[in-house]
Short mmCIF file of N, CA, C and O in Angstrom, two decimals:
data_model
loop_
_atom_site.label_atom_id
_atom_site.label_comp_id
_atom_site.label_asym_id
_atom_site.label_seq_id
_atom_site.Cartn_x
_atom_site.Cartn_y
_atom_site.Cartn_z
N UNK A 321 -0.97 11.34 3.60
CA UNK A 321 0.06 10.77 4.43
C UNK A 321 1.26 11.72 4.43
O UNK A 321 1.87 12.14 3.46
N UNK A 322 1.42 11.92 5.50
CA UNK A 322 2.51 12.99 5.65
C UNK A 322 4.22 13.08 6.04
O UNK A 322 5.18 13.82 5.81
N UNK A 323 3.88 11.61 6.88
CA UNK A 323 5.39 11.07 7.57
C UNK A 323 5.34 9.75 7.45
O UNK A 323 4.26 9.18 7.28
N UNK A 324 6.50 9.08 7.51
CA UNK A 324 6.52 7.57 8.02
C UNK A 324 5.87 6.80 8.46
O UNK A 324 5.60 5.68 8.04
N UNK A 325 5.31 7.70 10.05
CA UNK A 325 4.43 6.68 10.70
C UNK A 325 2.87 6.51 10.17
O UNK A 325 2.08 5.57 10.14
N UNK A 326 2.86 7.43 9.91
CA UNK A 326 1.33 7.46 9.43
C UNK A 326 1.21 6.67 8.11
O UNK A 326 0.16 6.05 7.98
N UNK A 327 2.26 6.57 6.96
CA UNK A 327 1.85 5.66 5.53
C UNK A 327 2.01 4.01 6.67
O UNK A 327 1.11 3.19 6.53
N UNK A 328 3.03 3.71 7.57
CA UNK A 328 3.29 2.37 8.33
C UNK A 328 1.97 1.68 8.85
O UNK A 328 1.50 0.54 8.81
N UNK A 329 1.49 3.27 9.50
CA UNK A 329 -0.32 2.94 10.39
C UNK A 329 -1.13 2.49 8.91
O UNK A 329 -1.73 1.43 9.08
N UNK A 330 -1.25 2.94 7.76
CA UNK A 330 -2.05 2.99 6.97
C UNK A 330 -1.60 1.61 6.30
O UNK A 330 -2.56 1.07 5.74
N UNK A 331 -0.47 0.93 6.21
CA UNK A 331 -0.12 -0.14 5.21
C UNK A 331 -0.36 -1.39 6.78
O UNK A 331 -0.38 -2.59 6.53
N UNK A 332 -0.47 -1.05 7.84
CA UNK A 332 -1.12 -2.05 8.94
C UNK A 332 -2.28 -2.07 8.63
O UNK A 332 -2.73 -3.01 7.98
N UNK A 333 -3.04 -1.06 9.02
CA UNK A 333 -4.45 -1.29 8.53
C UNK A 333 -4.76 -1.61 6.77
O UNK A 333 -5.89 -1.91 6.37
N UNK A 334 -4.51 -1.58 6.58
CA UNK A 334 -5.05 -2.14 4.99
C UNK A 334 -4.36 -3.85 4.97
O UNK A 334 -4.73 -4.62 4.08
N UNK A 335 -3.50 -4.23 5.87
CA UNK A 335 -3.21 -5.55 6.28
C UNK A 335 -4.06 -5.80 6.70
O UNK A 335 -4.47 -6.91 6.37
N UNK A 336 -4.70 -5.22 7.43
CA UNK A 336 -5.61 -6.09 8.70
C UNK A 336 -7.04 -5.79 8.15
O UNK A 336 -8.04 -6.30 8.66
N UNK A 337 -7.07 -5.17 7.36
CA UNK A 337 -8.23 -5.29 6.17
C UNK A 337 -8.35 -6.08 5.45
O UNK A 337 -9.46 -6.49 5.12
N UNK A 338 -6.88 -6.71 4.85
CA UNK A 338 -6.57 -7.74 3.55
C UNK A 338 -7.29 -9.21 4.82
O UNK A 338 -8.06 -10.13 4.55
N UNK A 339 -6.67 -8.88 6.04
CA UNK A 339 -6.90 -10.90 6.82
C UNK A 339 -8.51 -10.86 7.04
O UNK A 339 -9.37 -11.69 6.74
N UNK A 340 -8.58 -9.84 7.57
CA UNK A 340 -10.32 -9.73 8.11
C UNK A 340 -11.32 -10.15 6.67
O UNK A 340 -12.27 -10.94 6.63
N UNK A 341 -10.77 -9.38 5.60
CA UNK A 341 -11.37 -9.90 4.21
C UNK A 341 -11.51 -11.69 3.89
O UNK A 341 -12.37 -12.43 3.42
N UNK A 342 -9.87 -11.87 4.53
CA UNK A 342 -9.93 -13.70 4.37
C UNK A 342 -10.51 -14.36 4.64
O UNK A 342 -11.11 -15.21 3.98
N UNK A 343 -10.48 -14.04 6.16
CA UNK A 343 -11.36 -14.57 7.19
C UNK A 343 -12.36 -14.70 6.84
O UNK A 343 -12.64 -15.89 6.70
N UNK A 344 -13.51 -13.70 6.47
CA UNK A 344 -14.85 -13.46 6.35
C UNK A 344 -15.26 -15.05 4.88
O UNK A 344 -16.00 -16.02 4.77
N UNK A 345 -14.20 -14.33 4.11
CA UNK A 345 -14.47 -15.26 2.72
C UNK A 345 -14.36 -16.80 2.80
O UNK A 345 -14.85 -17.62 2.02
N UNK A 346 -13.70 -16.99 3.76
CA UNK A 346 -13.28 -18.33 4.09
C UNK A 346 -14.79 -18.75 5.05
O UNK A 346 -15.08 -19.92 5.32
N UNK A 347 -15.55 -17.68 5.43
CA UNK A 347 -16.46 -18.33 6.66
C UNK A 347 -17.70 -18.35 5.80
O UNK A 347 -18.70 -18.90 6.27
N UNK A 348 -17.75 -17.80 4.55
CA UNK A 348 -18.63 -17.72 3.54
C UNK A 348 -19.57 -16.31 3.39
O UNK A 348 -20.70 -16.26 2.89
N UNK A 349 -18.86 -15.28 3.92
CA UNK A 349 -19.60 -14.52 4.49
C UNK A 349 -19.26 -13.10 2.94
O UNK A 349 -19.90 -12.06 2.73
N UNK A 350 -18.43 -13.50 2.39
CA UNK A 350 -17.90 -12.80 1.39
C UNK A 350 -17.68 -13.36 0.03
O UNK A 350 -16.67 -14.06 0.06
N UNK A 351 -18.08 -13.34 -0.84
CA UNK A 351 -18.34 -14.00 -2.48
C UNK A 351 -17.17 -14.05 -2.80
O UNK A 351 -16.41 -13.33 -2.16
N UNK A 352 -16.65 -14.84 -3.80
CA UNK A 352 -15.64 -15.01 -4.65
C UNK A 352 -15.20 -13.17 -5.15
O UNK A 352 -14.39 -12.27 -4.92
N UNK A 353 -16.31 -13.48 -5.87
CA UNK A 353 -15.87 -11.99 -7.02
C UNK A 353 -15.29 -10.27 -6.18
O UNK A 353 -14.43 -9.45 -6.49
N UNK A 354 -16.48 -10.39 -4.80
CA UNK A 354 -16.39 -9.51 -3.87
C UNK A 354 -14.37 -9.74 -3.29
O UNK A 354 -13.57 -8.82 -3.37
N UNK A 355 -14.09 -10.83 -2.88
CA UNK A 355 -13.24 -11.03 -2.48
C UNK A 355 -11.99 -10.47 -3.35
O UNK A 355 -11.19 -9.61 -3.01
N UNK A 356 -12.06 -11.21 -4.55
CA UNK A 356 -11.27 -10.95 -5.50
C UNK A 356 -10.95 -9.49 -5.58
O UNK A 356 -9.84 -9.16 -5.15
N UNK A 357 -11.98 -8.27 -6.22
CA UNK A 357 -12.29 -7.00 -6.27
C UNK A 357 -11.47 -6.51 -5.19
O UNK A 357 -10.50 -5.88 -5.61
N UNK A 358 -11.56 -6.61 -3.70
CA UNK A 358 -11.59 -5.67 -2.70
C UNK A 358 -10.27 -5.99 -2.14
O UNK A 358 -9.83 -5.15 -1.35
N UNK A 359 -9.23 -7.49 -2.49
CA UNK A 359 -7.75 -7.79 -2.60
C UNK A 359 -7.01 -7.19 -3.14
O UNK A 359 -5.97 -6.68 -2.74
N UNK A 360 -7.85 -7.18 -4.81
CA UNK A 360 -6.96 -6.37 -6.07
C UNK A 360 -6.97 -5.08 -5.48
O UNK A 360 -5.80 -4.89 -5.17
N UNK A 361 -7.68 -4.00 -5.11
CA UNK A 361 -7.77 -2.49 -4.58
C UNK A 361 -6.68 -2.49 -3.28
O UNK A 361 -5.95 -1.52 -3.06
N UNK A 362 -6.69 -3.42 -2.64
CA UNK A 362 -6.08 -3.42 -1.55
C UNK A 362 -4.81 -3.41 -1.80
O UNK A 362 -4.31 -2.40 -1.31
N UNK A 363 -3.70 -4.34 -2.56
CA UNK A 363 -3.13 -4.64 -3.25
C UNK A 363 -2.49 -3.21 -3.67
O UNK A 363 -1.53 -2.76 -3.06
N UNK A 364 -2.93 -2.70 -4.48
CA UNK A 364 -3.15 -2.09 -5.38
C UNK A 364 -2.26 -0.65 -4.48
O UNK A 364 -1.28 0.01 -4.83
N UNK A 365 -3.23 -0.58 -3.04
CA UNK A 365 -2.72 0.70 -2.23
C UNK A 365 -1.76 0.31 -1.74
O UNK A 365 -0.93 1.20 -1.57
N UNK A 366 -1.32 -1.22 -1.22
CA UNK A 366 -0.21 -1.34 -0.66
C UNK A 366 0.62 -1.18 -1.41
O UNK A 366 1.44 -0.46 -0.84
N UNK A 367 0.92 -1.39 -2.29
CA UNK A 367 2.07 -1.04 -3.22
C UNK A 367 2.33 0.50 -3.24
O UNK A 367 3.48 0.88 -3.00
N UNK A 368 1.54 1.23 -3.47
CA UNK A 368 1.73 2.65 -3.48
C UNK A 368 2.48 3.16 -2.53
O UNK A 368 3.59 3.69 -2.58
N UNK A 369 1.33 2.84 -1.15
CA UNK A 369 1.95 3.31 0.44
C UNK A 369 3.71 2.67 0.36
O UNK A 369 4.63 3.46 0.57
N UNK A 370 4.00 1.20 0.05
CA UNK A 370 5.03 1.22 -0.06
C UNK A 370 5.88 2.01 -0.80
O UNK A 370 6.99 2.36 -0.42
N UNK A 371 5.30 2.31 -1.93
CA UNK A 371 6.78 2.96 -2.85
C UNK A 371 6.69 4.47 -2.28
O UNK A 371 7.75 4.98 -1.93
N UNK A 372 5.65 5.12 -2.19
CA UNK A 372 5.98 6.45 -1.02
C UNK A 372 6.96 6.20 -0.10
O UNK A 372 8.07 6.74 -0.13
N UNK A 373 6.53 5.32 0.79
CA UNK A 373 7.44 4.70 2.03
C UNK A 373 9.21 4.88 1.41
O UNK A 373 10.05 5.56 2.00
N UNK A 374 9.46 4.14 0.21
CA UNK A 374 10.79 3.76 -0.02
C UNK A 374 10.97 5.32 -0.50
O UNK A 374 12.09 5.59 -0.08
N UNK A 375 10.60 6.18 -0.98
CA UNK A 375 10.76 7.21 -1.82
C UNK A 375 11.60 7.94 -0.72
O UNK A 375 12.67 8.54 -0.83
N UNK A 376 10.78 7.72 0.41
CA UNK A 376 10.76 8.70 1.53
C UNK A 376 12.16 8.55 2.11
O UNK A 376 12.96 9.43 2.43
N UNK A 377 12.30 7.10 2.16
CA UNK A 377 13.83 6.65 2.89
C UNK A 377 15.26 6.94 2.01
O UNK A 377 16.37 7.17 2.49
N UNK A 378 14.85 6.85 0.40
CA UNK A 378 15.19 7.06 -0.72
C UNK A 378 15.68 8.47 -0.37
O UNK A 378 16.89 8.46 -0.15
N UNK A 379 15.13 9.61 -0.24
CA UNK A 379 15.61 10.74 0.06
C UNK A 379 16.29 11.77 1.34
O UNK A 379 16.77 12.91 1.41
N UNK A 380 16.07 10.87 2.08
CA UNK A 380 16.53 10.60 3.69
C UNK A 380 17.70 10.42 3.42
O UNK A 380 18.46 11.38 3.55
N UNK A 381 18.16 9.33 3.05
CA UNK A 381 19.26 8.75 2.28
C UNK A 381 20.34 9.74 2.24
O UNK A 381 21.40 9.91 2.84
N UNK A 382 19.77 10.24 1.46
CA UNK A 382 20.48 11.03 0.26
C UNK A 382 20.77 12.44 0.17
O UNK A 382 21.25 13.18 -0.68
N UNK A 383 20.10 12.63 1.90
CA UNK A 383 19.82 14.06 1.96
C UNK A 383 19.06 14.90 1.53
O UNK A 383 19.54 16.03 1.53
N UNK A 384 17.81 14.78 1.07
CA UNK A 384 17.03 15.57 0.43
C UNK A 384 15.90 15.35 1.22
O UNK A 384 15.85 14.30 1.85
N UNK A 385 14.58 16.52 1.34
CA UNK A 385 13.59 16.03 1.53
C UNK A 385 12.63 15.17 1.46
O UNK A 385 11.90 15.02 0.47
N UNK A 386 12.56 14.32 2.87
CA UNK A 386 11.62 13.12 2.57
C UNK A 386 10.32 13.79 2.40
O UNK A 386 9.61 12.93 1.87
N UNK A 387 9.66 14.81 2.55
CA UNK A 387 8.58 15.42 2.43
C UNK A 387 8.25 15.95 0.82
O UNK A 387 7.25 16.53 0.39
N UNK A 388 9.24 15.59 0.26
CA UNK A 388 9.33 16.02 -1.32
C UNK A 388 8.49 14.67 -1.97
O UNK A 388 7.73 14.98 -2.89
N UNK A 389 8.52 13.69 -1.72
CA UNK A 389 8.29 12.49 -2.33
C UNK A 389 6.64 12.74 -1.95
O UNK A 389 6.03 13.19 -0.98
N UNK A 390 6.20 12.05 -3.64
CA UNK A 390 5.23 12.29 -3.87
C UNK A 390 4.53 10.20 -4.03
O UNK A 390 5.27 9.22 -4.07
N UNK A 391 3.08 10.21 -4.07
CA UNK A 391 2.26 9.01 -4.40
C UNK A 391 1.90 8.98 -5.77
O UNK A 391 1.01 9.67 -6.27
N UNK A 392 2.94 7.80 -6.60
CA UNK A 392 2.71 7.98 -7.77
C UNK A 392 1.12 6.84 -8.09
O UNK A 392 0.59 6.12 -7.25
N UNK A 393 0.80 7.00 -9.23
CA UNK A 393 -0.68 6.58 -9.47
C UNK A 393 -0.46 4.89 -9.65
O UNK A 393 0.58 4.24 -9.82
N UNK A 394 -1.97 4.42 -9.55
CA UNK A 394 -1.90 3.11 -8.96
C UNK A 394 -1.37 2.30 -10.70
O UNK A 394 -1.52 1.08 -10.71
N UNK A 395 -0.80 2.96 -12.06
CA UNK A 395 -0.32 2.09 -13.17
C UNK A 395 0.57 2.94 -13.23
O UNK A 395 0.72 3.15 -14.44
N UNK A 396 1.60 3.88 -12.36
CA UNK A 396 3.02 3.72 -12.39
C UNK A 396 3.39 2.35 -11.75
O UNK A 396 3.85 1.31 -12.21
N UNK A 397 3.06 2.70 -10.69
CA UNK A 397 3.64 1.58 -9.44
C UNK A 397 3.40 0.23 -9.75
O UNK A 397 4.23 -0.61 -9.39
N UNK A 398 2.10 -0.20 -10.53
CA UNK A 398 1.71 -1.42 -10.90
C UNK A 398 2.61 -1.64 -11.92
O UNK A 398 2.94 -2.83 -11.87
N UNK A 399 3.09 -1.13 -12.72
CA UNK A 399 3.92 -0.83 -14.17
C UNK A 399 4.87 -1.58 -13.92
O UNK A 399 5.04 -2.60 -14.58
N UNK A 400 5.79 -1.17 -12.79
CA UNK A 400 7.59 -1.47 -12.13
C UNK A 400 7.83 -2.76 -13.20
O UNK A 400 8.67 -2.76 -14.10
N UNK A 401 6.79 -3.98 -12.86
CA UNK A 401 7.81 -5.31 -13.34
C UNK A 401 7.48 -5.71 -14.91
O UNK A 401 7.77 -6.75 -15.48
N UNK A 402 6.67 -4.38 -15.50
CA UNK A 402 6.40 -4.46 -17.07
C UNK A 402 7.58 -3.96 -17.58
O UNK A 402 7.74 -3.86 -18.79
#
């Protein structure tokens, strides 16, 4: 992900991955455990794509390169409210 729009396109689609997942599970078409699994991963990237996202605006901000900001790993970002 290189700019704005493209982590925005990528945190839509992994939305519309998270409902289509619902959907399916709700119609019985997707198992508990499957469901569970493929939320948590999902989850998991949205948070990332977001904190890139803020990093990015974060340095915009501030004057510095938004292209500097890096995707930290999925147990920094999960870490934040430990």
């Amino acid at each position: 992900m290189t700019d704005d729009n493209s982590i925005l396109h990528r945190i839509n689609g992994l939305v519309a991955e998270e409902h289509d997942l619902r959907t399916k599970h709700a119609a019985g078409q997707v198992d508990d455990a499957d469901e569970k699994a493929r939320l948590r991963a999902l989850e998991v990237e949205l948070d990332q794509c977001w904190d890139l996202l803020r990093q990015r605006r974060a340095k915009r901000e501030f004057g510095d390169n938004p292209d500097d900001a890096q995707s930290r790993s999925a147990d920094t970002v999960e870490g934040y409210l430990n």
